[in-house]
Amino acid sequence: MTDMAAAVPAKPGYRYYVLAILILVYMLNFLDRQIIGILAAPLKAEFGMTDSEFGLLGGIAFASVYSTLAIPLAALADRASRVWIMTGALAVWSSFTALCGVAGSFGQLFLFRMGVGVGEAGGVAPAYSLIADYFPPNQRARALAAFAFGIPLGTAAGTLVGGLLAATYGWRTAFIVVGLLGLLIAPLLRLTVKDPVRGGTDAPKPVAAPVDAAPVAASVPAKGSDKVGRLAAQIMLGLGGGCLILAALGQFAGLAIGNPLVLMFGGLLATVIGVSFWVARATASVIMPKPSFWLLAFGAASSSVCGYGVAGWLPLFFMRSFDLTLAQTSWYYSGIALIGGLLGIWGGGMIADKLGKRGKGAYPLVPAIAFLISAPCFILAMNSPWLIGLVLPGGGSQVQQLTLAFLIFLIPTGLNLAWLGPITAAVQHIAPAPMRSTASAIFLLINNLLGLAVGFYYFGWMSDLLAPRFGDESLRWAIYTGMGFYLMAAVLLIGASRTLKKDWID
């Protein structure tokens, strides 16, 4: 145990103070992550990017390192001070966000965004573990839902502050200001938050374990029984090595076997994932054989393709299709993200905690229903002129169209985030307490590599693909096609609702 380790304070007030600080840090996490969405127009103009290139900048540049490095950092957090790791992570990602403001080329900005991902890799999984050790099982979904408030708060703040700063002082100032803000908060986290006893709020076991035994030791693989994690690591290392060999043959032997740069990047990514799985092989061997883990992870990832993608591209959609300025878009979309996000996250956690008393299947079932409602609501919100036109000739005024769109957008924006509390709580309960940070990181690896990297790029790529036919409205049609990912997410999470009871660890 580290020098910061302490039993959970008796006073509930401190517990909620810690939660508030973690929400603030998560807010900065998403502020720095999502600010690039509102800066799409000036960045594309500055560096002459296509929608696809901007999709790479907002997606794979960040997600490749954010997702993969999260596992070794989370494994470290299961053994060392989680507060120290989060403090260092906050300082690193904030520094790289500020550096984005001095980028002189697309390549430099790409590398600095990768740096933001390096820092943010250590900011989420340790926080999940801290919350699980500060709050008892019957309060965790709500506590994790409250923690997830950082997403709409950060998205709204990044959109509003970043957009207004960019409109007034330029996009470089926006990056620098929000980066420096995080550096000011890092000491507050380190000096005022204590690392609690791991598993200290878990339900007591019926048979007392020896003093020197780890809690829920029976759930932890014995030495040598980490075969599943080893196999996963070996597969990814083999895949990575194969891609690197093909890249070398293409580059130096002139063999036409694909783009050497893409093969090299894919090989390095697979290699890092393989190393991460090797580091986390014990935890992987506990959670990977459980069907619930895969259903939860791929269900969340499918929804995140839309969640991250739509959040990243809606500002540009409003500017193209609703004729809003950068400043107007900042106010408009920040309001949608804040109000809709807060209501959806809290509602999802509260409902799942209540229904979870009747059956564990409620944790994935609640967000599954939410996704089925989200898809048509997004399409309706994007077509508010048509809706008004059913009542008023000509589709009404722009103010009426924007007002109706705002109100409808609140529904899918909230439902789109309702999974965060229930699903992250469920993931905490398919792994024993000493492995929760690492289990969360493996879950986030899948969620973010598919959700953030694919989602952000998919909508940009599809927009470019549809541009010859639809022009400036190509982004609208790209978003339409992405709604199918919500349907896929719902099917996967309904499947998880049927397996979760068997895989649950109290």
Short mmCIF file of C-alpha atoms in Angstrom, two decimals:
data_model
loop_
_atom_site.label_atom_id
_atom_site.label_comp_id
_atom_site.label_asym_id
_atom_site.label_seq_id
_atom_site.Cartn_x
_atom_site.Cartn_y
_atom_site.Cartn_z
CA MET A 1 0.00 0.00 0.00
CA THR A 2 1.31 3.46 -0.83
CA ASP A 3 1.81 6.38 1.50
CA MET A 4 -1.46 7.81 0.22
CA ALA A 5 -3.45 4.67 0.99
CA ALA A 6 -6.13 5.07 3.62
CA ALA A 7 -9.31 3.50 4.76
CA VAL A 8 -12.45 5.04 3.35
CA PRO A 9 -13.21 8.07 5.54
CA ALA A 10 -16.14 7.62 7.90
CA LYS A 11 -17.75 10.89 6.86
CA PRO A 12 -19.77 10.55 3.64
CA GLY A 13 -18.97 14.19 2.84
CA TYR A 14 -15.38 13.34 1.95
CA ARG A 15 -16.54 10.50 -0.27
CA TYR A 16 -18.63 12.95 -2.29
CA TYR A 17 -15.79 15.48 -2.33
CA VAL A 18 -13.56 12.85 -3.93
CA LEU A 19 -16.28 12.12 -6.47
CA ALA A 20 -16.54 15.84 -7.28
CA ILE A 21 -12.78 16.10 -7.88
CA LEU A 22 -12.82 13.02 -10.09
CA ILE A 23 -15.73 14.51 -12.07
CA LEU A 24 -13.70 17.71 -12.53
CA VAL A 25 -10.71 15.73 -13.80
CA TYR A 26 -12.92 13.70 -16.14
CA MET A 27 -14.48 16.93 -17.36
CA LEU A 28 -10.99 18.18 -18.29
CA ASN A 29 -10.32 14.81 -19.89
CA PHE A 30 -13.27 15.21 -22.24
CA LEU A 31 -12.75 18.94 -22.68
CA ASP A 32 -9.27 18.30 -24.07
CA ARG A 33 -10.49 15.27 -26.04
CA GLN A 34 -13.58 16.85 -27.64
CA ILE A 35 -12.41 20.42 -28.19
CA ILE A 36 -11.16 19.40 -31.60
CA GLY A 37 -14.77 18.92 -32.80
CA ILE A 38 -15.71 22.59 -32.47
CA LEU A 39 -12.40 23.58 -34.05
CA ALA A 40 -13.03 21.49 -37.19
CA ALA A 41 -13.71 24.44 -39.51
CA PRO A 42 -10.66 26.57 -38.62
CA LEU A 43 -8.35 23.53 -38.48
CA LYS A 44 -9.54 22.24 -41.88
CA ALA A 45 -9.03 25.72 -43.34
CA GLU A 46 -5.58 26.14 -41.75
CA PHE A 47 -4.14 22.82 -42.90
CA GLY A 48 -6.29 22.12 -45.97
CA MET A 49 -7.71 18.84 -44.63
CA THR A 50 -10.46 16.71 -46.14
CA ASP A 51 -13.18 15.30 -43.88
CA SER A 52 -11.39 11.94 -43.91
CA GLU A 53 -8.09 13.49 -42.81
CA PHE A 54 -9.81 15.36 -40.04
CA GLY A 55 -11.42 12.06 -39.02
CA LEU A 56 -7.95 10.55 -38.64
CA LEU A 57 -6.82 13.52 -36.58
CA GLY A 58 -9.80 13.34 -34.23
CA GLY A 59 -9.91 9.54 -34.05
CA ILE A 60 -6.92 7.27 -34.62
CA ALA A 61 -4.30 9.87 -33.62
CA PHE A 62 -5.82 10.00 -30.15
CA ALA A 63 -7.40 6.57 -29.76
CA SER A 64 -4.44 4.45 -30.84
CA VAL A 65 -2.29 5.42 -27.86
CA TYR A 66 -5.13 6.27 -25.49
CA SER A 67 -6.63 2.80 -25.76
CA THR A 68 -3.47 0.71 -25.77
CA LEU A 69 -1.46 2.46 -23.06
CA ALA A 70 -4.48 2.40 -20.74
CA ILE A 71 -3.89 -1.29 -19.97
CA PRO A 72 -0.29 -1.11 -18.66
CA LEU A 73 -1.11 2.09 -16.78
CA ALA A 74 -4.20 0.46 -15.26
CA ALA A 75 -2.16 -2.63 -14.33
CA LEU A 76 0.23 -0.27 -12.56
CA ALA A 77 -2.74 1.40 -10.87
CA ASP A 78 -3.79 -2.01 -9.47
CA ARG A 79 -0.42 -2.15 -7.69
CA ALA A 80 0.54 1.47 -6.99
CA SER A 81 -1.11 4.76 -6.06
CA ARG A 82 -4.04 5.45 -8.35
CA VAL A 83 -4.03 9.12 -7.34
CA TRP A 84 -0.38 9.59 -8.34
CA ILE A 85 -1.03 7.95 -11.71
CA MET A 86 -4.06 10.14 -12.39
CA THR A 87 -2.15 13.28 -11.39
CA GLY A 88 0.70 12.49 -13.77
CA ALA A 89 -1.76 11.64 -16.54
CA LEU A 90 -3.61 14.95 -16.11
CA ALA A 91 -0.34 16.90 -16.32
CA VAL A 92 0.77 15.05 -19.47
CA TRP A 93 -2.46 15.35 -21.46
CA SER A 94 -2.89 19.01 -20.48
CA SER A 95 0.66 19.79 -21.63
CA PHE A 96 0.11 18.18 -25.02
CA THR A 97 -3.23 19.97 -25.43
CA ALA A 98 -1.41 23.26 -24.95
CA LEU A 99 1.24 22.16 -27.46
CA CYS A 100 -1.50 21.61 -30.06
CA GLY A 101 -1.82 25.39 -30.07
CA VAL A 102 1.70 25.80 -31.50
CA ALA A 103 1.47 23.06 -34.17
CA GLY A 104 2.80 24.24 -37.51
CA SER A 105 1.60 21.38 -39.69
CA PHE A 106 -0.89 18.54 -39.90
CA GLY A 107 1.87 16.10 -38.91
CA GLN A 108 2.80 18.05 -35.78
CA LEU A 109 -0.84 18.36 -34.75
CA PHE A 110 -1.29 14.60 -35.31
CA LEU A 111 1.68 13.84 -33.02
CA PHE A 112 0.50 16.26 -30.33
CA ARG A 113 -2.95 14.65 -30.40
CA MET A 114 -1.23 11.31 -29.87
CA GLY A 115 0.45 12.91 -26.86
CA VAL A 116 -2.94 13.91 -25.48
CA GLY A 117 -3.94 10.26 -25.81
CA VAL A 118 -0.81 9.13 -23.93
CA GLY A 119 -1.80 11.25 -20.94
CA GLU A 120 -5.51 10.46 -20.98
CA ALA A 121 -4.69 6.72 -21.02
CA GLY A 122 -4.05 6.98 -17.29
CA GLY A 123 -7.04 9.10 -16.39
CA VAL A 124 -10.15 6.90 -16.51
CA ALA A 125 -9.59 3.27 -15.44
CA PRO A 126 -7.94 4.24 -12.11
CA ALA A 127 -10.88 6.58 -11.44
CA TYR A 128 -13.37 3.74 -11.98
CA SER A 129 -11.43 1.69 -9.45
CA LEU A 130 -11.30 4.55 -6.92
CA ILE A 131 -15.05 5.07 -7.14
CA ALA A 132 -15.69 1.34 -6.70
CA ASP A 133 -13.63 1.48 -3.48
CA TYR A 134 -15.33 4.62 -2.15
CA PHE A 135 -18.93 3.53 -2.80
CA PRO A 136 -20.69 0.28 -1.82
CA PRO A 137 -22.10 -2.01 -4.55
CA ASN A 138 -25.68 -0.73 -4.27
CA GLN A 139 -24.52 2.86 -4.99
CA ARG A 140 -21.85 2.24 -7.63
CA ALA A 141 -23.96 2.63 -10.77
CA ARG A 142 -25.16 6.04 -9.58
CA ALA A 143 -21.66 7.06 -8.45
CA LEU A 144 -20.18 5.99 -11.78
CA ALA A 145 -23.04 7.76 -13.57
CA ALA A 146 -22.24 10.92 -11.61
CA PHE A 147 -18.57 10.50 -12.56
CA ALA A 148 -19.69 10.27 -16.18
CA PHE A 149 -21.15 13.77 -15.80
CA GLY A 150 -17.64 14.77 -16.80
CA ILE A 151 -18.50 13.74 -20.37
CA PRO A 152 -21.34 16.23 -21.04
CA LEU A 153 -19.68 18.86 -18.83
CA GLY A 154 -16.40 18.46 -20.69
CA THR A 155 -18.04 18.26 -24.10
CA ALA A 156 -20.14 21.35 -23.39
CA ALA A 157 -17.19 23.27 -21.94
CA GLY A 158 -14.90 22.27 -24.80
CA THR A 159 -17.52 23.28 -27.35
CA LEU A 160 -18.41 26.58 -25.70
CA VAL A 161 -15.04 27.74 -24.40
CA GLY A 162 -13.08 26.36 -27.33
CA GLY A 163 -15.49 27.77 -29.89
CA LEU A 164 -15.74 31.22 -28.35
CA LEU A 165 -11.98 31.48 -27.84
CA ALA A 166 -11.37 30.35 -31.41
CA ALA A 167 -13.96 32.79 -32.79
CA THR A 168 -12.40 35.69 -30.86
CA TYR A 169 -8.70 34.93 -30.55
CA GLY A 170 -8.07 31.99 -32.91
CA TRP A 171 -7.92 28.20 -32.53
CA ARG A 172 -4.36 28.25 -31.16
CA THR A 173 -5.43 30.25 -28.11
CA ALA A 174 -8.25 27.79 -27.45
CA PHE A 175 -5.84 24.84 -27.21
CA ILE A 176 -3.35 26.71 -25.04
CA VAL A 177 -5.91 28.02 -22.54
CA VAL A 178 -7.64 24.68 -21.89
CA GLY A 179 -4.27 22.93 -21.61
CA LEU A 180 -3.00 25.34 -18.97
CA LEU A 181 -6.24 24.90 -17.01
CA GLY A 182 -5.52 21.20 -16.52
CA LEU A 183 -2.01 21.94 -15.24
CA LEU A 184 -3.54 24.13 -12.52
CA ILE A 185 -5.91 21.36 -11.36
CA ALA A 186 -3.29 18.56 -11.13
CA PRO A 187 -1.87 19.64 -7.71
CA LEU A 188 -5.40 19.81 -6.24
CA LEU A 189 -6.01 16.17 -7.17
CA ARG A 190 -2.71 14.98 -5.70
CA LEU A 191 -2.92 16.88 -2.43
CA THR A 192 -6.57 16.37 -1.46
CA VAL A 193 -7.58 12.88 -2.66
CA LYS A 194 -6.51 9.74 -0.76
CA ASP A 195 -6.12 6.25 -2.19
CA PRO A 196 -8.64 4.02 -0.35
CA VAL A 197 -8.27 0.37 0.66
CA ARG A 198 -8.94 -1.85 -2.36
CA GLY A 199 -12.21 -3.71 -1.98
CA GLY A 200 -12.95 -1.87 1.25
CA THR A 201 -16.62 -1.26 0.40
CA ASP A 202 -17.29 -4.67 -1.14
CA ALA A 203 -19.87 -6.99 0.38
CA PRO A 204 -18.33 -9.07 3.23
CA LYS A 205 -17.47 -12.66 2.39
CA PRO A 206 -19.17 -15.46 4.35
CA VAL A 207 -15.84 -17.12 5.20
CA ALA A 208 -13.03 -14.96 6.49
CA ALA A 209 -9.83 -15.19 4.46
CA PRO A 210 -6.37 -15.22 6.06
CA VAL A 211 -4.98 -11.80 6.83
CA ASP A 212 -2.27 -12.04 4.20
CA ALA A 213 -4.60 -13.35 1.48
CA ALA A 214 -5.93 -11.08 -1.24
CA PRO A 215 -9.68 -10.40 -1.18
CA VAL A 216 -11.70 -12.70 -3.41
CA ALA A 217 -8.55 -14.76 -3.93
CA ALA A 218 -10.64 -17.58 -5.31
CA SER A 219 -11.57 -15.33 -8.23
CA VAL A 220 -7.94 -14.59 -9.08
CA PRO A 221 -6.16 -17.10 -11.35
CA ALA A 222 -3.47 -19.15 -9.69
CA LYS A 223 0.07 -18.79 -10.92
CA GLY A 224 0.39 -20.40 -14.33
CA SER A 225 -3.34 -20.27 -15.07
CA ASP A 226 -3.19 -17.14 -17.22
CA LYS A 227 -3.42 -19.09 -20.48
CA VAL A 228 -6.21 -16.99 -22.00
CA GLY A 229 -4.31 -13.73 -21.49
CA ARG A 230 -1.10 -15.27 -22.83
CA LEU A 231 -2.89 -16.55 -25.94
CA ALA A 232 -4.51 -13.15 -26.60
CA ALA A 233 -1.11 -11.46 -26.25
CA GLN A 234 0.58 -13.97 -28.56
CA ILE A 235 -2.09 -13.56 -31.24
CA MET A 236 -1.74 -9.77 -31.24
CA LEU A 237 2.07 -9.90 -31.17
CA GLY A 238 2.04 -12.34 -34.09
CA LEU A 239 -0.35 -10.12 -36.03
CA GLY A 240 1.76 -7.06 -35.29
CA GLY A 241 4.97 -8.78 -36.31
CA GLY A 242 3.39 -9.97 -39.55
CA CYS A 243 2.21 -6.48 -40.46
CA LEU A 244 5.65 -5.01 -39.73
CA ILE A 245 7.33 -7.61 -41.93
CA LEU A 246 4.92 -6.87 -44.77
CA ALA A 247 5.54 -3.15 -44.30
CA ALA A 248 9.30 -3.70 -44.53
CA LEU A 249 8.94 -5.85 -47.66
CA GLY A 250 6.75 -3.22 -49.28
CA GLN A 251 9.08 -0.37 -48.38
CA PHE A 252 12.48 -1.91 -49.06
CA ALA A 253 11.79 -4.84 -51.43
CA GLY A 254 9.23 -3.05 -53.57
CA LEU A 255 6.56 -5.74 -53.16
CA ALA A 256 3.02 -4.45 -53.88
CA ILE A 257 1.35 -5.81 -50.77
CA GLY A 258 -0.42 -2.75 -49.48
CA ASN A 259 0.43 0.68 -48.18
CA PRO A 260 3.66 0.29 -46.15
CA LEU A 261 2.77 3.22 -43.90
CA VAL A 262 -0.65 1.75 -43.05
CA LEU A 263 0.89 -1.69 -42.47
CA MET A 264 3.57 -0.23 -40.23
CA PHE A 265 1.06 1.74 -38.18
CA GLY A 266 -1.23 -1.30 -37.88
CA GLY A 267 1.71 -3.50 -36.93
CA LEU A 268 2.88 -1.14 -34.22
CA LEU A 269 -0.67 -0.83 -32.89
CA ALA A 270 -1.16 -4.61 -32.76
CA THR A 271 2.24 -5.02 -31.09
CA VAL A 272 1.41 -2.48 -28.38
CA ILE A 273 -1.94 -4.22 -27.79
CA GLY A 274 -0.11 -7.53 -27.54
CA VAL A 275 2.33 -6.15 -24.99
CA SER A 276 -0.59 -4.65 -23.06
CA PHE A 277 -2.41 -8.00 -23.01
CA TRP A 278 0.78 -9.66 -21.80
CA VAL A 279 1.04 -7.19 -18.93
CA ALA A 280 -2.65 -7.76 -18.12
CA ARG A 281 -2.68 -11.51 -18.83
CA ALA A 282 -3.91 -12.48 -15.34
CA THR A 283 -6.87 -10.11 -15.49
CA ALA A 284 -7.56 -11.00 -19.12
CA SER A 285 -7.72 -14.66 -18.12
CA VAL A 286 -10.47 -13.84 -15.61
CA ILE A 287 -12.70 -11.66 -17.79
CA MET A 288 -12.13 -12.84 -21.37
CA PRO A 289 -13.74 -16.29 -20.88
CA LYS A 290 -16.93 -14.55 -19.71
CA PRO A 291 -19.48 -13.93 -22.50
CA SER A 292 -20.77 -10.88 -20.64
CA PHE A 293 -17.44 -9.11 -21.03
CA TRP A 294 -17.46 -9.36 -24.82
CA LEU A 295 -21.12 -8.48 -25.14
CA LEU A 296 -20.72 -5.46 -22.87
CA ALA A 297 -17.50 -4.33 -24.54
CA PHE A 298 -18.67 -4.66 -28.15
CA GLY A 299 -22.13 -3.33 -27.28
CA ALA A 300 -20.62 -0.21 -25.73
CA ALA A 301 -18.15 0.11 -28.61
CA SER A 302 -20.91 -0.07 -31.22
CA SER A 303 -22.78 2.72 -29.48
CA SER A 304 -19.56 4.73 -29.12
CA VAL A 305 -19.03 4.70 -32.89
CA CYS A 306 -22.10 6.94 -33.01
CA GLY A 307 -21.53 8.59 -29.64
CA TYR A 308 -18.02 9.85 -30.36
CA GLY A 309 -18.57 10.25 -34.09
CA VAL A 310 -21.76 12.27 -33.88
CA ALA A 311 -20.42 14.40 -31.01
CA GLY A 312 -17.30 15.17 -33.02
CA TRP A 313 -19.10 16.01 -36.28
CA LEU A 314 -22.34 17.69 -35.17
CA PRO A 315 -20.70 21.12 -34.77
CA LEU A 316 -19.61 21.04 -38.42
CA PHE A 317 -23.05 19.72 -39.41
CA PHE A 318 -24.73 22.69 -37.71
CA MET A 319 -22.44 25.08 -39.56
CA ARG A 320 -22.99 23.40 -42.93
CA SER A 321 -26.66 22.42 -42.80
CA PHE A 322 -28.13 24.95 -40.33
CA ASP A 323 -25.94 27.89 -41.48
CA LEU A 324 -24.68 28.72 -37.98
CA THR A 325 -21.46 30.62 -37.31
CA LEU A 326 -18.69 29.18 -35.13
CA ALA A 327 -19.80 31.26 -32.12
CA GLN A 328 -23.48 30.39 -32.61
CA THR A 329 -22.63 26.69 -32.92
CA SER A 330 -20.62 26.89 -29.68
CA TRP A 331 -23.61 28.11 -27.69
CA TYR A 332 -26.12 25.89 -29.46
CA TYR A 333 -24.33 22.55 -29.26
CA SER A 334 -22.89 23.12 -25.77
CA GLY A 335 -26.46 23.52 -24.49
CA ILE A 336 -27.55 20.27 -26.12
CA ALA A 337 -24.53 18.36 -24.79
CA LEU A 338 -24.88 19.72 -21.26
CA ILE A 339 -28.63 19.39 -20.66
CA GLY A 340 -29.20 16.17 -22.59
CA GLY A 341 -26.03 14.52 -21.31
CA LEU A 342 -26.60 15.23 -17.62
CA LEU A 343 -30.20 14.00 -17.73
CA GLY A 344 -29.34 10.86 -19.66
CA ILE A 345 -26.35 9.78 -17.59
CA TRP A 346 -28.05 10.29 -14.24
CA GLY A 347 -31.26 8.67 -15.39
CA GLY A 348 -29.42 5.64 -16.74
CA GLY A 349 -27.50 5.07 -13.51
CA MET A 350 -30.49 5.63 -11.24
CA ILE A 351 -32.84 3.37 -13.20
CA ALA A 352 -30.24 0.61 -13.49
CA ASP A 353 -29.49 0.70 -9.74
CA LYS A 354 -33.19 0.36 -8.93
CA LEU A 355 -33.93 -2.33 -11.50
CA GLY A 356 -30.64 -4.07 -10.71
CA LYS A 357 -32.08 -5.09 -7.33
CA ARG A 358 -34.53 -7.30 -9.20
CA GLY A 359 -32.00 -8.75 -11.64
CA LYS A 360 -28.47 -8.05 -12.88
CA GLY A 361 -29.70 -8.12 -16.48
CA ALA A 362 -31.15 -4.63 -16.00
CA TYR A 363 -27.68 -3.06 -16.19
CA PRO A 364 -27.23 -3.72 -19.95
CA LEU A 365 -30.97 -3.84 -20.76
CA VAL A 366 -31.61 -0.20 -19.80
CA PRO A 367 -29.05 1.22 -22.28
CA ALA A 368 -30.15 -1.28 -24.96
CA ILE A 369 -33.65 0.22 -24.89
CA ALA A 370 -32.14 3.72 -24.89
CA PHE A 371 -30.21 3.02 -28.10
CA LEU A 372 -33.29 1.73 -29.89
CA ILE A 373 -34.97 5.08 -29.17
CA SER A 374 -31.89 7.21 -29.96
CA ALA A 375 -31.49 6.37 -33.65
CA PRO A 376 -34.86 7.65 -34.93
CA CYS A 377 -34.69 10.68 -32.62
CA PHE A 378 -31.36 11.78 -34.11
CA ILE A 379 -32.80 11.54 -37.62
CA LEU A 380 -35.91 13.52 -36.64
CA ALA A 381 -33.84 16.23 -34.95
CA MET A 382 -31.69 16.67 -38.05
CA ASN A 383 -34.86 17.16 -40.11
CA SER A 384 -36.66 19.75 -38.01
CA PRO A 385 -37.56 21.89 -41.09
CA TRP A 386 -39.43 18.90 -42.54
CA LEU A 387 -41.22 18.29 -39.24
CA ILE A 388 -42.32 21.90 -38.95
CA GLY A 389 -43.32 21.83 -42.60
CA LEU A 390 -45.93 19.23 -41.74
CA VAL A 391 -47.71 21.95 -39.75
CA LEU A 392 -46.46 25.26 -41.11
CA PRO A 393 -46.09 26.00 -44.85
CA GLY A 394 -42.46 26.51 -45.88
CA GLY A 395 -41.01 24.77 -42.83
CA GLY A 396 -41.24 27.77 -40.49
CA SER A 397 -38.52 30.26 -39.61
CA GLN A 398 -34.91 29.36 -38.81
CA VAL A 399 -35.53 30.15 -35.14
CA GLN A 400 -38.43 27.70 -35.05
CA GLN A 401 -36.39 25.05 -36.83
CA LEU A 402 -33.43 25.46 -34.46
CA THR A 403 -35.68 25.45 -31.40
CA LEU A 404 -37.42 22.24 -32.41
CA ALA A 405 -34.10 20.60 -33.35
CA PHE A 406 -32.63 21.61 -29.97
CA LEU A 407 -35.51 20.04 -28.04
CA ILE A 408 -35.44 16.81 -30.03
CA PHE A 409 -31.64 16.55 -29.90
CA LEU A 410 -31.86 16.53 -26.08
CA ILE A 411 -33.55 13.11 -26.20
CA PRO A 412 -30.95 11.09 -28.15
CA THR A 413 -28.07 13.02 -26.59
CA GLY A 414 -29.24 11.88 -23.17
CA LEU A 415 -30.15 8.33 -24.20
CA ASN A 416 -26.85 8.02 -26.06
CA LEU A 417 -25.00 8.43 -22.73
CA ALA A 418 -27.35 6.42 -20.51
CA TRP A 419 -25.09 3.36 -20.81
CA LEU A 420 -22.14 4.85 -18.93
CA GLY A 421 -23.26 4.27 -15.35
CA PRO A 422 -24.87 0.83 -15.82
CA ILE A 423 -22.26 -0.70 -18.14
CA THR A 424 -19.19 0.55 -16.27
CA ALA A 425 -20.75 -0.68 -13.01
CA ALA A 426 -21.35 -4.09 -14.59
CA VAL A 427 -17.73 -4.27 -15.77
CA GLN A 428 -16.60 -3.57 -12.20
CA HIS A 429 -18.57 -6.63 -11.11
CA ILE A 430 -17.18 -9.16 -13.57
CA ALA A 431 -13.68 -8.79 -12.09
CA PRO A 432 -12.44 -9.14 -8.48
CA ALA A 433 -11.50 -5.96 -6.61
CA PRO A 434 -7.69 -6.22 -7.08
CA MET A 435 -8.18 -6.33 -10.87
CA ARG A 436 -10.79 -3.63 -11.44
CA SER A 437 -8.51 -0.95 -12.92
CA THR A 438 -7.04 -3.39 -15.42
CA ALA A 439 -10.43 -4.91 -16.28
CA SER A 440 -11.76 -1.40 -16.94
CA ALA A 441 -8.76 -0.65 -19.17
CA ILE A 442 -9.28 -3.79 -21.27
CA PHE A 443 -12.95 -2.82 -21.64
CA LEU A 444 -11.95 0.73 -22.60
CA LEU A 445 -9.40 -0.60 -25.10
CA ILE A 446 -12.18 -2.24 -27.10
CA ASN A 447 -14.65 0.59 -26.56
CA ASN A 448 -12.29 3.36 -27.61
CA LEU A 449 -10.39 1.67 -30.42
CA LEU A 450 -13.66 0.82 -32.15
CA GLY A 451 -15.74 3.72 -30.84
CA LEU A 452 -13.42 6.70 -30.95
CA ALA A 453 -10.99 5.70 -33.69
CA VAL A 454 -13.55 4.14 -36.02
CA GLY A 455 -16.43 6.46 -35.14
CA PHE A 456 -14.64 9.75 -35.70
CA TYR A 457 -13.05 8.52 -38.93
CA TYR A 458 -16.14 6.71 -40.25
CA PHE A 459 -18.32 9.82 -40.48
CA GLY A 460 -15.55 11.84 -42.16
CA TRP A 461 -14.78 9.05 -44.63
CA MET A 462 -18.47 8.51 -45.42
CA SER A 463 -18.97 12.27 -45.84
CA ASP A 464 -16.18 12.41 -48.44
CA LEU A 465 -17.60 9.31 -50.14
CA LEU A 466 -21.07 10.87 -50.42
CA ALA A 467 -19.88 14.41 -51.25
CA PRO A 468 -20.02 14.00 -55.07
CA ARG A 469 -23.74 13.26 -54.79
CA PHE A 470 -24.88 15.35 -51.82
CA GLY A 471 -22.34 18.21 -51.65
CA ASP A 472 -22.40 20.08 -48.32
CA GLU A 473 -25.22 17.82 -47.16
CA SER A 474 -22.97 14.74 -47.37
CA LEU A 475 -22.27 14.92 -43.64
CA ARG A 476 -26.01 14.68 -42.92
CA TRP A 477 -26.25 11.45 -44.95
CA ALA A 478 -23.08 10.10 -43.35
CA ILE A 479 -24.69 10.50 -39.92
CA TYR A 480 -27.82 8.74 -41.17
CA THR A 481 -25.80 5.66 -42.13
CA GLY A 482 -24.12 5.57 -38.73
CA MET A 483 -27.39 5.07 -36.87
CA GLY A 484 -27.18 1.35 -37.67
CA PHE A 485 -24.47 1.06 -35.01
CA TYR A 486 -27.07 1.86 -32.34
CA LEU A 487 -29.16 -1.08 -33.48
CA MET A 488 -26.11 -3.35 -33.30
CA ALA A 489 -25.35 -2.06 -29.78
CA ALA A 490 -28.89 -2.81 -28.61
CA VAL A 491 -28.73 -6.41 -29.86
CA LEU A 492 -25.38 -7.05 -28.14
CA LEU A 493 -26.50 -5.55 -24.82
CA ILE A 494 -29.73 -7.53 -24.84
CA GLY A 495 -27.49 -10.58 -25.14
CA ALA A 496 -25.43 -9.38 -22.16
CA SER A 497 -28.60 -9.06 -20.07
CA ARG A 498 -29.01 -12.84 -20.40
CA THR A 499 -25.47 -13.78 -19.33
CA LEU A 500 -24.55 -11.17 -16.73
CA LYS A 501 -26.05 -12.92 -13.70
CA LYS A 502 -23.79 -15.95 -14.22
CA ASP A 503 -20.64 -13.83 -14.67
CA TRP A 504 -21.33 -11.39 -11.78
CA ILE A 505 -18.91 -11.13 -8.83
CA ASP A 506 -20.30 -9.47 -5.69
#
